[in-house]
């Protein structure tokens, strides 16, 4: 192995890392655009996890790289002979364990927050079919399928999710909401969208041939606009 | 160094394998029991459990807290039954039994046989939900174009978690005749 | 059963040496069986890999029509099934089969005929899987997880799912028989003087893995049987319409399939623990810690299956329990990583192909480990569950982990098994194609997943296009790399220079028993059984 090929290889490795990092930038930025309180919480938790685990990750990768670069076999330089160090081993068991205990705290509070069921302003029944979604507004007597879900901005929406045939999953990434639609069961989730707009999602549990076409579209409108829309729907039905 | 013979050890390990295989089957009843005990998957406590309530009401007064109970109904694809409760929602007082009527209508000219499967969300409320009388405990039959009304009695135990403000009681109807034709495009129940 | 309580001596298979095809067909020799496992594994690796390339081609851009949706779902399901049950698990069983008896100083496995049965069961199993593609309705298309009701008769009427179930049953039986064999072999057939704390790390890893198989695989067999009777005999274990519960399948399936991840990765970690010291010319650091952490992962691995089900609506307190248990797994895994780094630290590193793969394993597995901790956090898991983030995570664990380790082990033992040397230049080139291609393919999947692209979809919305272009490009780089690998292996098997007993020039502290005998080792491995001091 010549020095030139070595350099080439490390160059390649560095390039791959750089490309990945540069490429990662916009993805994270795009990702950081939560529109519900739960999504905010999830992203905050994710950053805590990233901060707590990132140190170990970088340390491990750097140590591996340094070891490979520094401790190459050279004539006349014998390898070290150490092969245990109880104190070190206790340390690298204890420190990650403590870190995880620290991480468990915000996980628990975020989980509790997601699971608390606030008094809802609007109930939506979400029913998965092969391969479309049926939405019902029981308080308004409105039922439709294959159309965007329309909800008012700034209101707490209770979503009760179920399925008529196989397992589906109602998933809108920007809301931080994913709930399996199990036949014979009902699952409860909630969301409160902070701003108006159209948000896209998709069925997230393999449900047969056209699983990839089972889109979700949620139109978030002002409460006034929602009232007009629902009245129109009632008349239309 | 005393080691068991290969054959003996092999047979011992086979016993472990058989044990784990039966463990899978043991899970069928165990899982059901577990779900009912802990309300997982929204199976309510079936049957009356007055005695446990007396214990808890003895330790403290029955609260006048209410929880909004909503109802959801799904008929399986191809089951031409419309059904729904007498009231769209109920403000259920904790510990006080609620009576409700469900009306079922057969929309077709043939007899239908079905079974309702109930489910309660959220999970932590389900385990405190006592379903005392329900049409979902039995198979149901409807003649052509027939309409029937069946009662439901339920109550929320005083242990219902304080963070539960509303809950959903859902029924899904499944056809009972196994030789039915395969599903036709969905019809809306309700 | 053959074998008995004494170490097996000349069995009839060896009494009159067979030649040609019957040498392979009727052998009970652990080395020949091991080699057949490796061939079978790579056959399915090639098929599953081609499927993956087809899937990536369909996903190269949104709205392509390379594969029909139903074909996509079948290939996707078979890709997972082949790579897990017909490549990773068998090839690890194969390398274990070849190496473990020699490393512990035995002449063969405890039950040589059972060993042969274990291997040959995989042939009908694989044939069932492959033939199902050509039958009406095609192969199983419910993913390798085959959740009911989608996998029930009503929604998957063809014979594909039945053949899938029966094929997995046979593969599972093969695995269980193999596990019984390994456990007895390592318990009873160790050379005199090889006490528990002298067992080589690879053998420990295989032993613990086989123990996991004994406790996990029968549960899968039970669940598969229930699914089969649901489909064929009208039972309703998982049918909600008749009082069954589809979520019970998910519990049983993941009770097996999470430990299955460790079944696939622990032997690989054993190989890494073997390869790193050899090419750093330094003793393995923290041997006892590594054994204990391996066993710890094995045990805790049975308590974390619920983290695959955080969005199914399981009980909140259960969610928190599974979350904690899954986080705990990171501790023993970390012990391994740090011990490996300490092993090469201060050594005299020779960056030959096995070492490149071993170091690459650490670099990639750390990524899979970190994303694994994130996935243990319920709120984040709910966000990215069933998206490409999970696909990225699992490939960093199973491709970056298991497959890199398999390549490390394979290059390391190739001279021992074949008696020939592979081409080092091609081997290193293969590594760089794999390493770069792997990252190009799977790193972008993290971002797709976070952006909300679900897994198992045959086409996607335009917003995910750029990352998918990169991933598809990466998969082609991987394809070229694997081509180099197959060319190298086949050419070297045929024309490679002869290998000595110890082509790697082990130092005394890292020299396990297989390097004390000729390459390939003689029949019965040892003229006289070694005594370990």
JSON list of N, CA and C in Angstrom, two decimals, chain A residues 9 23-24 28 31 46 50 53 57 61 71 73 79-80 82-83 92 100 107-108 115 165 173 176 178 180 182 185 187 204-206 208 211 213 215, chain C residues 73 142 155 245 281 283 285-286 311-312 316 319-320 327 338 345-347 349 363 366 374 377 380 382-383 385-386 428 432 450 456 458 461 467:
[
{"chain": "A", "resi": 9, "resn": "UNK", "atom": "N", "xyz": [-7.58, 7.37, -0.19]},
{"chain": "A", "resi": 9, "resn": "UNK", "atom": "CA", "xyz": [-8.67, 6.73, 0.56]},
{"chain": "A", "resi": 9, "resn": "UNK", "atom": "C", "xyz": [-9.21, 7.63, 1.64]},
{"chain": "A", "resi": 23, "resn": "UNK", "atom": "N", "xyz": [-25.31, 17.70, 2.70]},
{"chain": "A", "resi": 23, "resn": "UNK", "atom": "CA", "xyz": [-26.62, 17.26, 2.25]},
{"chain": "A", "resi": 23, "resn": "UNK", "atom": "C", "xyz": [-27.60, 17.27, 3.41]},
{"chain": "A", "resi": 24, "resn": "UNK", "atom": "N", "xyz": [-27.10, 16.98, 4.60]},
{"chain": "A", "resi": 24, "resn": "UNK", "atom": "CA", "xyz": [-27.99, 16.87, 5.75]},
{"chain": "A", "resi": 24, "resn": "UNK", "atom": "C", "xyz": [-28.58, 18.22, 6.13]},
{"chain": "A", "resi": 28, "resn": "UNK", "atom": "N", "xyz": [-32.49, 18.86, 7.71]},
{"chain": "A", "resi": 28, "resn": "UNK", "atom": "CA", "xyz": [-32.83, 19.16, 9.10]},
{"chain": "A", "resi": 28, "resn": "UNK", "atom": "C", "xyz": [-33.62, 20.46, 9.16]},
{"chain": "A", "resi": 31, "resn": "UNK", "atom": "N", "xyz": [-37.02, 19.95, 8.25]},
{"chain": "A", "resi": 31, "resn": "UNK", "atom": "CA", "xyz": [-37.67, 19.16, 9.28]},
{"chain": "A", "resi": 31, "resn": "UNK", "atom": "C", "xyz": [-38.13, 20.04, 10.44]},
{"chain": "A", "resi": 46, "resn": "UNK", "atom": "N", "xyz": [-36.03, 15.44, 20.40]},
{"chain": "A", "resi": 46, "resn": "UNK", "atom": "CA", "xyz": [-35.05, 14.92, 19.45]},
{"chain": "A", "resi": 46, "resn": "UNK", "atom": "C", "xyz": [-33.72, 15.66, 19.59]},
{"chain": "A", "resi": 50, "resn": "UNK", "atom": "N", "xyz": [-30.21, 14.19, 20.48]},
{"chain": "A", "resi": 50, "resn": "UNK", "atom": "CA", "xyz": [-29.07, 14.40, 19.58]},
{"chain": "A", "resi": 50, "resn": "UNK", "atom": "C", "xyz": [-27.88, 14.94, 20.37]},
{"chain": "A", "resi": 53, "resn": "UNK", "atom": "N", "xyz": [-26.58, 12.01, 22.79]},
{"chain": "A", "resi": 53, "resn": "UNK", "atom": "CA", "xyz": [-25.94, 10.85, 22.16]},
{"chain": "A", "resi": 53, "resn": "UNK", "atom": "C", "xyz": [-24.86, 11.30, 21.18]},
{"chain": "A", "resi": 57, "resn": "UNK", "atom": "N", "xyz": [-21.26, 9.54, 19.92]},
{"chain": "A", "resi": 57, "resn": "UNK", "atom": "CA", "xyz": [-21.14, 9.16, 18.52]},
{"chain": "A", "resi": 57, "resn": "UNK", "atom": "C", "xyz": [-19.86, 9.74, 17.92]},
{"chain": "A", "resi": 61, "resn": "UNK", "atom": "N", "xyz": [-16.44, 7.74, 16.63]},
{"chain": "A", "resi": 61, "resn": "UNK", "atom": "CA", "xyz": [-15.97, 7.82, 15.24]},
{"chain": "A", "resi": 61, "resn": "UNK", "atom": "C", "xyz": [-14.56, 8.42, 15.18]},
{"chain": "A", "resi": 71, "resn": "UNK", "atom": "N", "xyz": [-2.01, 4.22, 14.65]},
{"chain": "A", "resi": 71, "resn": "UNK", "atom": "CA", "xyz": [-1.37, 2.98, 15.12]},
{"chain": "A", "resi": 71, "resn": "UNK", "atom": "C", "xyz": [-1.19, 1.99, 13.99]},
{"chain": "A", "resi": 73, "resn": "UNK", "atom": "N", "xyz": [0.95, -0.50, 11.58]},
{"chain": "A", "resi": 73, "resn": "UNK", "atom": "CA", "xyz": [2.12, -1.35, 11.80]},
{"chain": "A", "resi": 73, "resn": "UNK", "atom": "C", "xyz": [3.35, -0.71, 11.17]},
{"chain": "A", "resi": 79, "resn": "UNK", "atom": "N", "xyz": [3.52, -3.58, 19.12]},
{"chain": "A", "resi": 79, "resn": "UNK", "atom": "CA", "xyz": [2.20, -3.18, 19.60]},
{"chain": "A", "resi": 79, "resn": "UNK", "atom": "C", "xyz": [2.15, -3.14, 21.13]},
{"chain": "A", "resi": 80, "resn": "UNK", "atom": "N", "xyz": [1.25, -2.33, 21.66]},
{"chain": "A", "resi": 80, "resn": "UNK", "atom": "CA", "xyz": [1.05, -2.30, 23.10]},
{"chain": "A", "resi": 80, "resn": "UNK", "atom": "C", "xyz": [0.50, -3.65, 23.56]},
{"chain": "A", "resi": 82, "resn": "UNK", "atom": "N", "xyz": [-1.54, -3.92, 26.65]},
{"chain": "A", "resi": 82, "resn": "UNK", "atom": "CA", "xyz": [-2.63, -3.86, 27.64]},
{"chain": "A", "resi": 82, "resn": "UNK", "atom": "C", "xyz": [-3.89, -4.50, 27.09]},
{"chain": "A", "resi": 83, "resn": "UNK", "atom": "N", "xyz": [-4.66, -5.13, 27.96]},
{"chain": "A", "resi": 83, "resn": "UNK", "atom": "CA", "xyz": [-5.90, -5.74, 27.48]},
{"chain": "A", "resi": 83, "resn": "UNK", "atom": "C", "xyz": [-7.01, -5.72, 28.51]},
{"chain": "A", "resi": 92, "resn": "UNK", "atom": "N", "xyz": [-16.98, 3.36, 31.30]},
{"chain": "A", "resi": 92, "resn": "UNK", "atom": "CA", "xyz": [-17.75, 3.40, 30.04]},
{"chain": "A", "resi": 92, "resn": "UNK", "atom": "C", "xyz": [-19.02, 2.57, 30.10]},
{"chain": "A", "resi": 100, "resn": "UNK", "atom": "N", "xyz": [-28.43, 7.91, 29.78]},
{"chain": "A", "resi": 100, "resn": "UNK", "atom": "CA", "xyz": [-29.74, 7.40, 29.38]},
{"chain": "A", "resi": 100, "resn": "UNK", "atom": "C", "xyz": [-30.80, 7.72, 30.43]},
{"chain": "A", "resi": 107, "resn": "UNK", "atom": "N", "xyz": [-38.15, 12.20, 27.91]},
{"chain": "A", "resi": 107, "resn": "UNK", "atom": "CA", "xyz": [-38.95, 11.24, 27.16]},
{"chain": "A", "resi": 107, "resn": "UNK", "atom": "C", "xyz": [-40.28, 11.02, 27.87]},
{"chain": "A", "resi": 108, "resn": "UNK", "atom": "N", "xyz": [-40.18, 10.85, 29.20]},
{"chain": "A", "resi": 108, "resn": "UNK", "atom": "CA", "xyz": [-41.39, 10.57, 29.97]},
{"chain": "A", "resi": 108, "resn": "UNK", "atom": "C", "xyz": [-42.34, 11.77, 29.94]},
{"chain": "A", "resi": 115, "resn": "UNK", "atom": "N", "xyz": [-49.99, 11.91, 25.59]},
{"chain": "A", "resi": 115, "resn": "UNK", "atom": "CA", "xyz": [-51.05, 10.98, 25.96]},
{"chain": "A", "resi": 115, "resn": "UNK", "atom": "C", "xyz": [-52.18, 11.63, 26.74]},
{"chain": "A", "resi": 165, "resn": "UNK", "atom": "N", "xyz": [-60.90, -2.69, 7.27]},
{"chain": "A", "resi": 165, "resn": "UNK", "atom": "CA", "xyz": [-60.40, -3.95, 6.70]},
{"chain": "A", "resi": 165, "resn": "UNK", "atom": "C", "xyz": [-59.08, -4.41, 7.31]},
{"chain": "A", "resi": 173, "resn": "UNK", "atom": "N", "xyz": [-46.64, 13.96, 9.03]},
{"chain": "A", "resi": 173, "resn": "UNK", "atom": "CA", "xyz": [-45.34, 14.21, 9.65]},
{"chain": "A", "resi": 173, "resn": "UNK", "atom": "C", "xyz": [-45.28, 15.57, 10.34]},
{"chain": "A", "resi": 176, "resn": "UNK", "atom": "N", "xyz": [-46.61, 15.60, 13.81]},
{"chain": "A", "resi": 176, "resn": "UNK", "atom": "CA", "xyz": [-46.07, 14.67, 14.80]},
{"chain": "A", "resi": 176, "resn": "UNK", "atom": "C", "xyz": [-47.10, 13.64, 15.21]},
{"chain": "A", "resi": 178, "resn": "UNK", "atom": "N", "xyz": [-48.99, 10.01, 14.43]},
{"chain": "A", "resi": 178, "resn": "UNK", "atom": "CA", "xyz": [-49.11, 8.76, 13.71]},
{"chain": "A", "resi": 178, "resn": "UNK", "atom": "C", "xyz": [-49.92, 7.82, 14.58]},
{"chain": "A", "resi": 180, "resn": "UNK", "atom": "N", "xyz": [-52.04, 4.04, 14.44]},
{"chain": "A", "resi": 180, "resn": "UNK", "atom": "CA", "xyz": [-52.46, 2.86, 13.68]},
{"chain": "A", "resi": 180, "resn": "UNK", "atom": "C", "xyz": [-53.98, 2.76, 13.66]},
{"chain": "A", "resi": 182, "resn": "UNK", "atom": "N", "xyz": [-56.50, 0.05, 13.49]},
{"chain": "A", "resi": 182, "resn": "UNK", "atom": "CA", "xyz": [-56.67, -1.39, 13.61]},
{"chain": "A", "resi": 182, "resn": "UNK", "atom": "C", "xyz": [-58.13, -1.77, 13.44]},
{"chain": "A", "resi": 185, "resn": "UNK", "atom": "N", "xyz": [-60.76, -2.08, 16.55]},
{"chain": "A", "resi": 185, "resn": "UNK", "atom": "CA", "xyz": [-60.28, -1.29, 17.67]},
{"chain": "A", "resi": 185, "resn": "UNK", "atom": "C", "xyz": [-60.37, 0.17, 17.33]},
{"chain": "A", "resi": 187, "resn": "UNK", "atom": "N", "xyz": [-58.39, 3.83, 18.21]},
{"chain": "A", "resi": 187, "resn": "UNK", "atom": "CA", "xyz": [-57.27, 4.50, 18.86]},
{"chain": "A", "resi": 187, "resn": "UNK", "atom": "C", "xyz": [-57.52, 5.99, 18.85]},
{"chain": "A", "resi": 204, "resn": "UNK", "atom": "N", "xyz": [-49.14, 4.85, 6.76]},
{"chain": "A", "resi": 204, "resn": "UNK", "atom": "CA", "xyz": [-47.81, 4.42, 7.15]},
{"chain": "A", "resi": 204, "resn": "UNK", "atom": "C", "xyz": [-47.76, 2.95, 7.56]},
{"chain": "A", "resi": 205, "resn": "UNK", "atom": "N", "xyz": [-48.78, 2.18, 7.23]},
{"chain": "A", "resi": 205, "resn": "UNK", "atom": "CA", "xyz": [-48.68, 0.75, 7.53]},
{"chain": "A", "resi": 205, "resn": "UNK", "atom": "C", "xyz": [-49.09, 0.01, 6.27]},
{"chain": "A", "resi": 206, "resn": "UNK", "atom": "N", "xyz": [-48.20, -0.88, 5.82]},
{"chain": "A", "resi": 206, "resn": "UNK", "atom": "CA", "xyz": [-48.45, -1.62, 4.58]},
{"chain": "A", "resi": 206, "resn": "UNK", "atom": "C", "xyz": [-49.85, -2.22, 4.60]},
{"chain": "A", "resi": 208, "resn": "UNK", "atom": "N", "xyz": [-51.54, -3.36, 1.53]},
{"chain": "A", "resi": 208, "resn": "UNK", "atom": "CA", "xyz": [-51.91, -4.02, 0.29]},
{"chain": "A", "resi": 208, "resn": "UNK", "atom": "C", "xyz": [-51.38, -3.29, -0.93]},
{"chain": "A", "resi": 211, "resn": "UNK", "atom": "N", "xyz": [-51.00, 0.61, -1.25]},
{"chain": "A", "resi": 211, "resn": "UNK", "atom": "CA", "xyz": [-50.56, 1.28, -0.02]},
{"chain": "A", "resi": 211, "resn": "UNK", "atom": "C", "xyz": [-49.88, 2.61, -0.35]},
{"chain": "A", "resi": 213, "resn": "UNK", "atom": "N", "xyz": [-50.47, 4.65, -2.61]},
{"chain": "A", "resi": 213, "resn": "UNK", "atom": "CA", "xyz": [-51.35, 5.69, -3.14]},
{"chain": "A", "resi": 213, "resn": "UNK", "atom": "C", "xyz": [-52.34, 6.20, -2.11]},
{"chain": "A", "resi": 215, "resn": "UNK", "atom": "N", "xyz": [-52.96, 8.50, 0.12]},
{"chain": "A", "resi": 215, "resn": "UNK", "atom": "CA", "xyz": [-52.49, 9.80, 0.62]},
{"chain": "A", "resi": 215, "resn": "UNK", "atom": "C", "xyz": [-53.44, 10.41, 1.63]},
{"chain": "C", "resi": 73, "resn": "UNK", "atom": "N", "xyz": [-44.54, -4.89, -4.11]},
{"chain": "C", "resi": 73, "resn": "UNK", "atom": "CA", "xyz": [-44.79, -5.39, -2.76]},
{"chain": "C", "resi": 73, "resn": "UNK", "atom": "C", "xyz": [-44.23, -6.80, -2.56]},
{"chain": "C", "resi": 142, "resn": "UNK", "atom": "N", "xyz": [-46.98, -9.04, 1.99]},
{"chain": "C", "resi": 142, "resn": "UNK", "atom": "CA", "xyz": [-47.32, -8.29, 3.20]},
{"chain": "C", "resi": 142, "resn": "UNK", "atom": "C", "xyz": [-46.09, -7.83, 3.97]},
{"chain": "C", "resi": 155, "resn": "UNK", "atom": "N", "xyz": [-57.68, -11.13, 2.43]},
{"chain": "C", "resi": 155, "resn": "UNK", "atom": "CA", "xyz": [-56.96, -10.05, 1.75]},
{"chain": "C", "resi": 155, "resn": "UNK", "atom": "C", "xyz": [-55.74, -10.55, 0.98]},
{"chain": "C", "resi": 245, "resn": "UNK", "atom": "N", "xyz": [-57.43, -11.21, 17.51]},
{"chain": "C", "resi": 245, "resn": "UNK", "atom": "CA", "xyz": [-56.83, -9.90, 17.64]},
{"chain": "C", "resi": 245, "resn": "UNK", "atom": "C", "xyz": [-55.56, -9.78, 16.79]},
{"chain": "C", "resi": 281, "resn": "UNK", "atom": "N", "xyz": [-2.55, -6.87, 15.99]},
{"chain": "C", "resi": 281, "resn": "UNK", "atom": "CA", "xyz": [-1.51, -7.62, 16.70]},
{"chain": "C", "resi": 281, "resn": "UNK", "atom": "C", "xyz": [-1.52, -7.32, 18.19]},
{"chain": "C", "resi": 283, "resn": "UNK", "atom": "N", "xyz": [-3.89, -8.22, 22.01]},
{"chain": "C", "resi": 283, "resn": "UNK", "atom": "CA", "xyz": [-4.95, -9.03, 22.60]},
{"chain": "C", "resi": 283, "resn": "UNK", "atom": "C", "xyz": [-6.27, -8.28, 22.67]},
{"chain": "C", "resi": 285, "resn": "UNK", "atom": "N", "xyz": [-9.30, -6.47, 24.02]},
{"chain": "C", "resi": 285, "resn": "UNK", "atom": "CA", "xyz": [-9.46, -5.72, 25.27]},
{"chain": "C", "resi": 285, "resn": "UNK", "atom": "C", "xyz": [-10.79, -6.09, 25.93]},
{"chain": "C", "resi": 286, "resn": "UNK", "atom": "N", "xyz": [-10.75, -6.30, 27.23]},
{"chain": "C", "resi": 286, "resn": "UNK", "atom": "CA", "xyz": [-11.98, -6.51, 28.01]},
{"chain": "C", "resi": 286, "resn": "UNK", "atom": "C", "xyz": [-12.78, -7.72, 27.60]},
{"chain": "C", "resi": 311, "resn": "UNK", "atom": "N", "xyz": [-46.94, 2.83, 17.98]},
{"chain": "C", "resi": 311, "resn": "UNK", "atom": "CA", "xyz": [-48.09, 3.54, 17.40]},
{"chain": "C", "resi": 311, "resn": "UNK", "atom": "C", "xyz": [-49.30, 2.64, 17.23]},
{"chain": "C", "resi": 312, "resn": "UNK", "atom": "N", "xyz": [-49.29, 1.43, 17.82]},
{"chain": "C", "resi": 312, "resn": "UNK", "atom": "CA", "xyz": [-50.46, 0.56, 17.67]},
{"chain": "C", "resi": 312, "resn": "UNK", "atom": "C", "xyz": [-51.52, 0.85, 18.72]},
{"chain": "C", "resi": 316, "resn": "UNK", "atom": "N", "xyz": [-49.98, 3.12, 27.79]},
{"chain": "C", "resi": 316, "resn": "UNK", "atom": "CA", "xyz": [-48.93, 4.13, 28.01]},
{"chain": "C", "resi": 316, "resn": "UNK", "atom": "C", "xyz": [-47.81, 3.66, 28.94]},
{"chain": "C", "resi": 319, "resn": "UNK", "atom": "N", "xyz": [-45.61, 1.42, 27.13]},
{"chain": "C", "resi": 319, "resn": "UNK", "atom": "CA", "xyz": [-44.76, 2.16, 26.18]},
{"chain": "C", "resi": 319, "resn": "UNK", "atom": "C", "xyz": [-43.52, 2.67, 26.89]},
{"chain": "C", "resi": 320, "resn": "UNK", "atom": "N", "xyz": [-43.70, 3.19, 28.11]},
{"chain": "C", "resi": 320, "resn": "UNK", "atom": "CA", "xyz": [-42.55, 3.74, 28.82]},
{"chain": "C", "resi": 320, "resn": "UNK", "atom": "C", "xyz": [-41.60, 2.62, 29.23]},
{"chain": "C", "resi": 327, "resn": "UNK", "atom": "N", "xyz": [-33.62, 1.53, 25.65]},
{"chain": "C", "resi": 327, "resn": "UNK", "atom": "CA", "xyz": [-32.47, 2.40, 25.86]},
{"chain": "C", "resi": 327, "resn": "UNK", "atom": "C", "xyz": [-31.35, 1.65, 26.56]},
{"chain": "C", "resi": 338, "resn": "UNK", "atom": "N", "xyz": [-16.54, 0.49, 22.88]},
{"chain": "C", "resi": 338, "resn": "UNK", "atom": "CA", "xyz": [-15.36, 1.04, 23.55]},
{"chain": "C", "resi": 338, "resn": "UNK", "atom": "C", "xyz": [-14.27, -0.03, 23.66]},
{"chain": "C", "resi": 345, "resn": "UNK", "atom": "N", "xyz": [-6.40, 0.36, 19.85]},
{"chain": "C", "resi": 345, "resn": "UNK", "atom": "CA", "xyz": [-5.62, 1.51, 20.33]},
{"chain": "C", "resi": 345, "resn": "UNK", "atom": "C", "xyz": [-4.23, 1.03, 20.76]},
{"chain": "C", "resi": 346, "resn": "UNK", "atom": "N", "xyz": [-3.22, 1.62, 20.15]},
{"chain": "C", "resi": 346, "resn": "UNK", "atom": "CA", "xyz": [-1.85, 1.24, 20.51]},
{"chain": "C", "resi": 346, "resn": "UNK", "atom": "C", "xyz": [-1.36, -0.02, 19.82]},
{"chain": "C", "resi": 347, "resn": "UNK", "atom": "N", "xyz": [-2.18, -0.59, 18.95]},
{"chain": "C", "resi": 347, "resn": "UNK", "atom": "CA", "xyz": [-1.76, -1.81, 18.26]},
{"chain": "C", "resi": 347, "resn": "UNK", "atom": "C", "xyz": [-0.89, -1.52, 17.05]},
{"chain": "C", "resi": 349, "resn": "UNK", "atom": "N", "xyz": [-1.51, -1.83, 13.45]},
{"chain": "C", "resi": 349, "resn": "UNK", "atom": "CA", "xyz": [-2.65, -2.14, 12.59]},
{"chain": "C", "resi": 349, "resn": "UNK", "atom": "C", "xyz": [-2.20, -2.43, 11.17]},
{"chain": "C", "resi": 363, "resn": "UNK", "atom": "N", "xyz": [-17.56, 1.90, 12.49]},
{"chain": "C", "resi": 363, "resn": "UNK", "atom": "CA", "xyz": [-17.98, 3.23, 12.06]},
{"chain": "C", "resi": 363, "resn": "UNK", "atom": "C", "xyz": [-19.47, 3.27, 11.73]},
{"chain": "C", "resi": 366, "resn": "UNK", "atom": "N", "xyz": [-22.01, 2.26, 14.87]},
{"chain": "C", "resi": 366, "resn": "UNK", "atom": "CA", "xyz": [-22.22, 3.35, 15.82]},
{"chain": "C", "resi": 366, "resn": "UNK", "atom": "C", "xyz": [-23.39, 4.23, 15.36]},
{"chain": "C", "resi": 374, "resn": "UNK", "atom": "N", "xyz": [-32.40, 6.79, 19.65]},
{"chain": "C", "resi": 374, "resn": "UNK", "atom": "CA", "xyz": [-33.47, 7.76, 19.35]},
{"chain": "C", "resi": 374, "resn": "UNK", "atom": "C", "xyz": [-34.80, 7.04, 19.16]},
{"chain": "C", "resi": 377, "resn": "UNK", "atom": "N", "xyz": [-37.01, 6.31, 22.06]},
{"chain": "C", "resi": 377, "resn": "UNK", "atom": "CA", "xyz": [-37.76, 7.40, 22.68]},
{"chain": "C", "resi": 377, "resn": "UNK", "atom": "C", "xyz": [-39.13, 7.47, 22.03]},
{"chain": "C", "resi": 380, "resn": "UNK", "atom": "N", "xyz": [-40.35, 10.36, 19.61]},
{"chain": "C", "resi": 380, "resn": "UNK", "atom": "CA", "xyz": [-39.62, 10.42, 18.35]},
{"chain": "C", "resi": 380, "resn": "UNK", "atom": "C", "xyz": [-39.94, 9.19, 17.49]},
{"chain": "C", "resi": 382, "resn": "UNK", "atom": "N", "xyz": [-42.70, 7.51, 17.38]},
{"chain": "C", "resi": 382, "resn": "UNK", "atom": "CA", "xyz": [-44.01, 7.68, 16.76]},
{"chain": "C", "resi": 382, "resn": "UNK", "atom": "C", "xyz": [-43.88, 8.53, 15.50]},
{"chain": "C", "resi": 383, "resn": "UNK", "atom": "N", "xyz": [-43.01, 9.55, 15.59]},
{"chain": "C", "resi": 383, "resn": "UNK", "atom": "CA", "xyz": [-42.80, 10.42, 14.43]},
{"chain": "C", "resi": 383, "resn": "UNK", "atom": "C", "xyz": [-42.23, 9.66, 13.23]},
{"chain": "C", "resi": 385, "resn": "UNK", "atom": "N", "xyz": [-41.64, 6.14, 12.99]},
{"chain": "C", "resi": 385, "resn": "UNK", "atom": "CA", "xyz": [-41.99, 4.73, 12.85]},
{"chain": "C", "resi": 385, "resn": "UNK", "atom": "C", "xyz": [-42.61, 4.48, 11.47]},
{"chain": "C", "resi": 386, "resn": "UNK", "atom": "N", "xyz": [-42.22, 3.33, 10.87]},
{"chain": "C", "resi": 386, "resn": "UNK", "atom": "CA", "xyz": [-42.74, 2.96, 9.55]},
{"chain": "C", "resi": 386, "resn": "UNK", "atom": "C", "xyz": [-42.43, 4.00, 8.47]},
{"chain": "C", "resi": 428, "resn": "UNK", "atom": "N", "xyz": [-10.00, -4.87, -1.29]},
{"chain": "C", "resi": 428, "resn": "UNK", "atom": "CA", "xyz": [-10.05, -3.51, -0.75]},
{"chain": "C", "resi": 428, "resn": "UNK", "atom": "C", "xyz": [-10.96, -2.62, -1.58]},
{"chain": "C", "resi": 432, "resn": "UNK", "atom": "N", "xyz": [-14.30, -0.42, -0.44]},
{"chain": "C", "resi": 432, "resn": "UNK", "atom": "CA", "xyz": [-14.59, 1.01, -0.64]},
{"chain": "C", "resi": 432, "resn": "UNK", "atom": "C", "xyz": [-15.90, 1.22, -1.40]},
{"chain": "C", "resi": 450, "resn": "UNK", "atom": "N", "xyz": [-37.51, 11.37, 8.09]},
{"chain": "C", "resi": 450, "resn": "UNK", "atom": "CA", "xyz": [-37.85, 12.50, 8.95]},
{"chain": "C", "resi": 450, "resn": "UNK", "atom": "C", "xyz": [-38.80, 13.44, 8.22]},
{"chain": "C", "resi": 456, "resn": "UNK", "atom": "N", "xyz": [-42.14, 1.05, 2.35]},
{"chain": "C", "resi": 456, "resn": "UNK", "atom": "CA", "xyz": [-42.96, 0.07, 1.66]},
{"chain": "C", "resi": 456, "resn": "UNK", "atom": "C", "xyz": [-43.96, 0.70, 0.69]},
{"chain": "C", "resi": 458, "resn": "UNK", "atom": "N", "xyz": [-44.61, 2.04, -3.25]},
{"chain": "C", "resi": 458, "resn": "UNK", "atom": "CA", "xyz": [-44.02, 1.74, -4.56]},
{"chain": "C", "resi": 458, "resn": "UNK", "atom": "C", "xyz": [-43.70, 3.01, -5.33]},
{"chain": "C", "resi": 461, "resn": "UNK", "atom": "N", "xyz": [-44.13, 11.04, -3.26]},
{"chain": "C", "resi": 461, "resn": "UNK", "atom": "CA", "xyz": [-44.41, 12.40, -3.68]},
{"chain": "C", "resi": 461, "resn": "UNK", "atom": "C", "xyz": [-43.12, 13.11, -4.08]},
{"chain": "C", "resi": 467, "resn": "UNK", "atom": "N", "xyz": [-33.48, 13.05, -2.48]},
{"chain": "C", "resi": 467, "resn": "UNK", "atom": "CA", "xyz": [-32.83, 12.03, -1.64]},
{"chain": "C", "resi": 467, "resn": "UNK", "atom": "C", "xyz": [-32.91, 10.66, -2.28]}
]
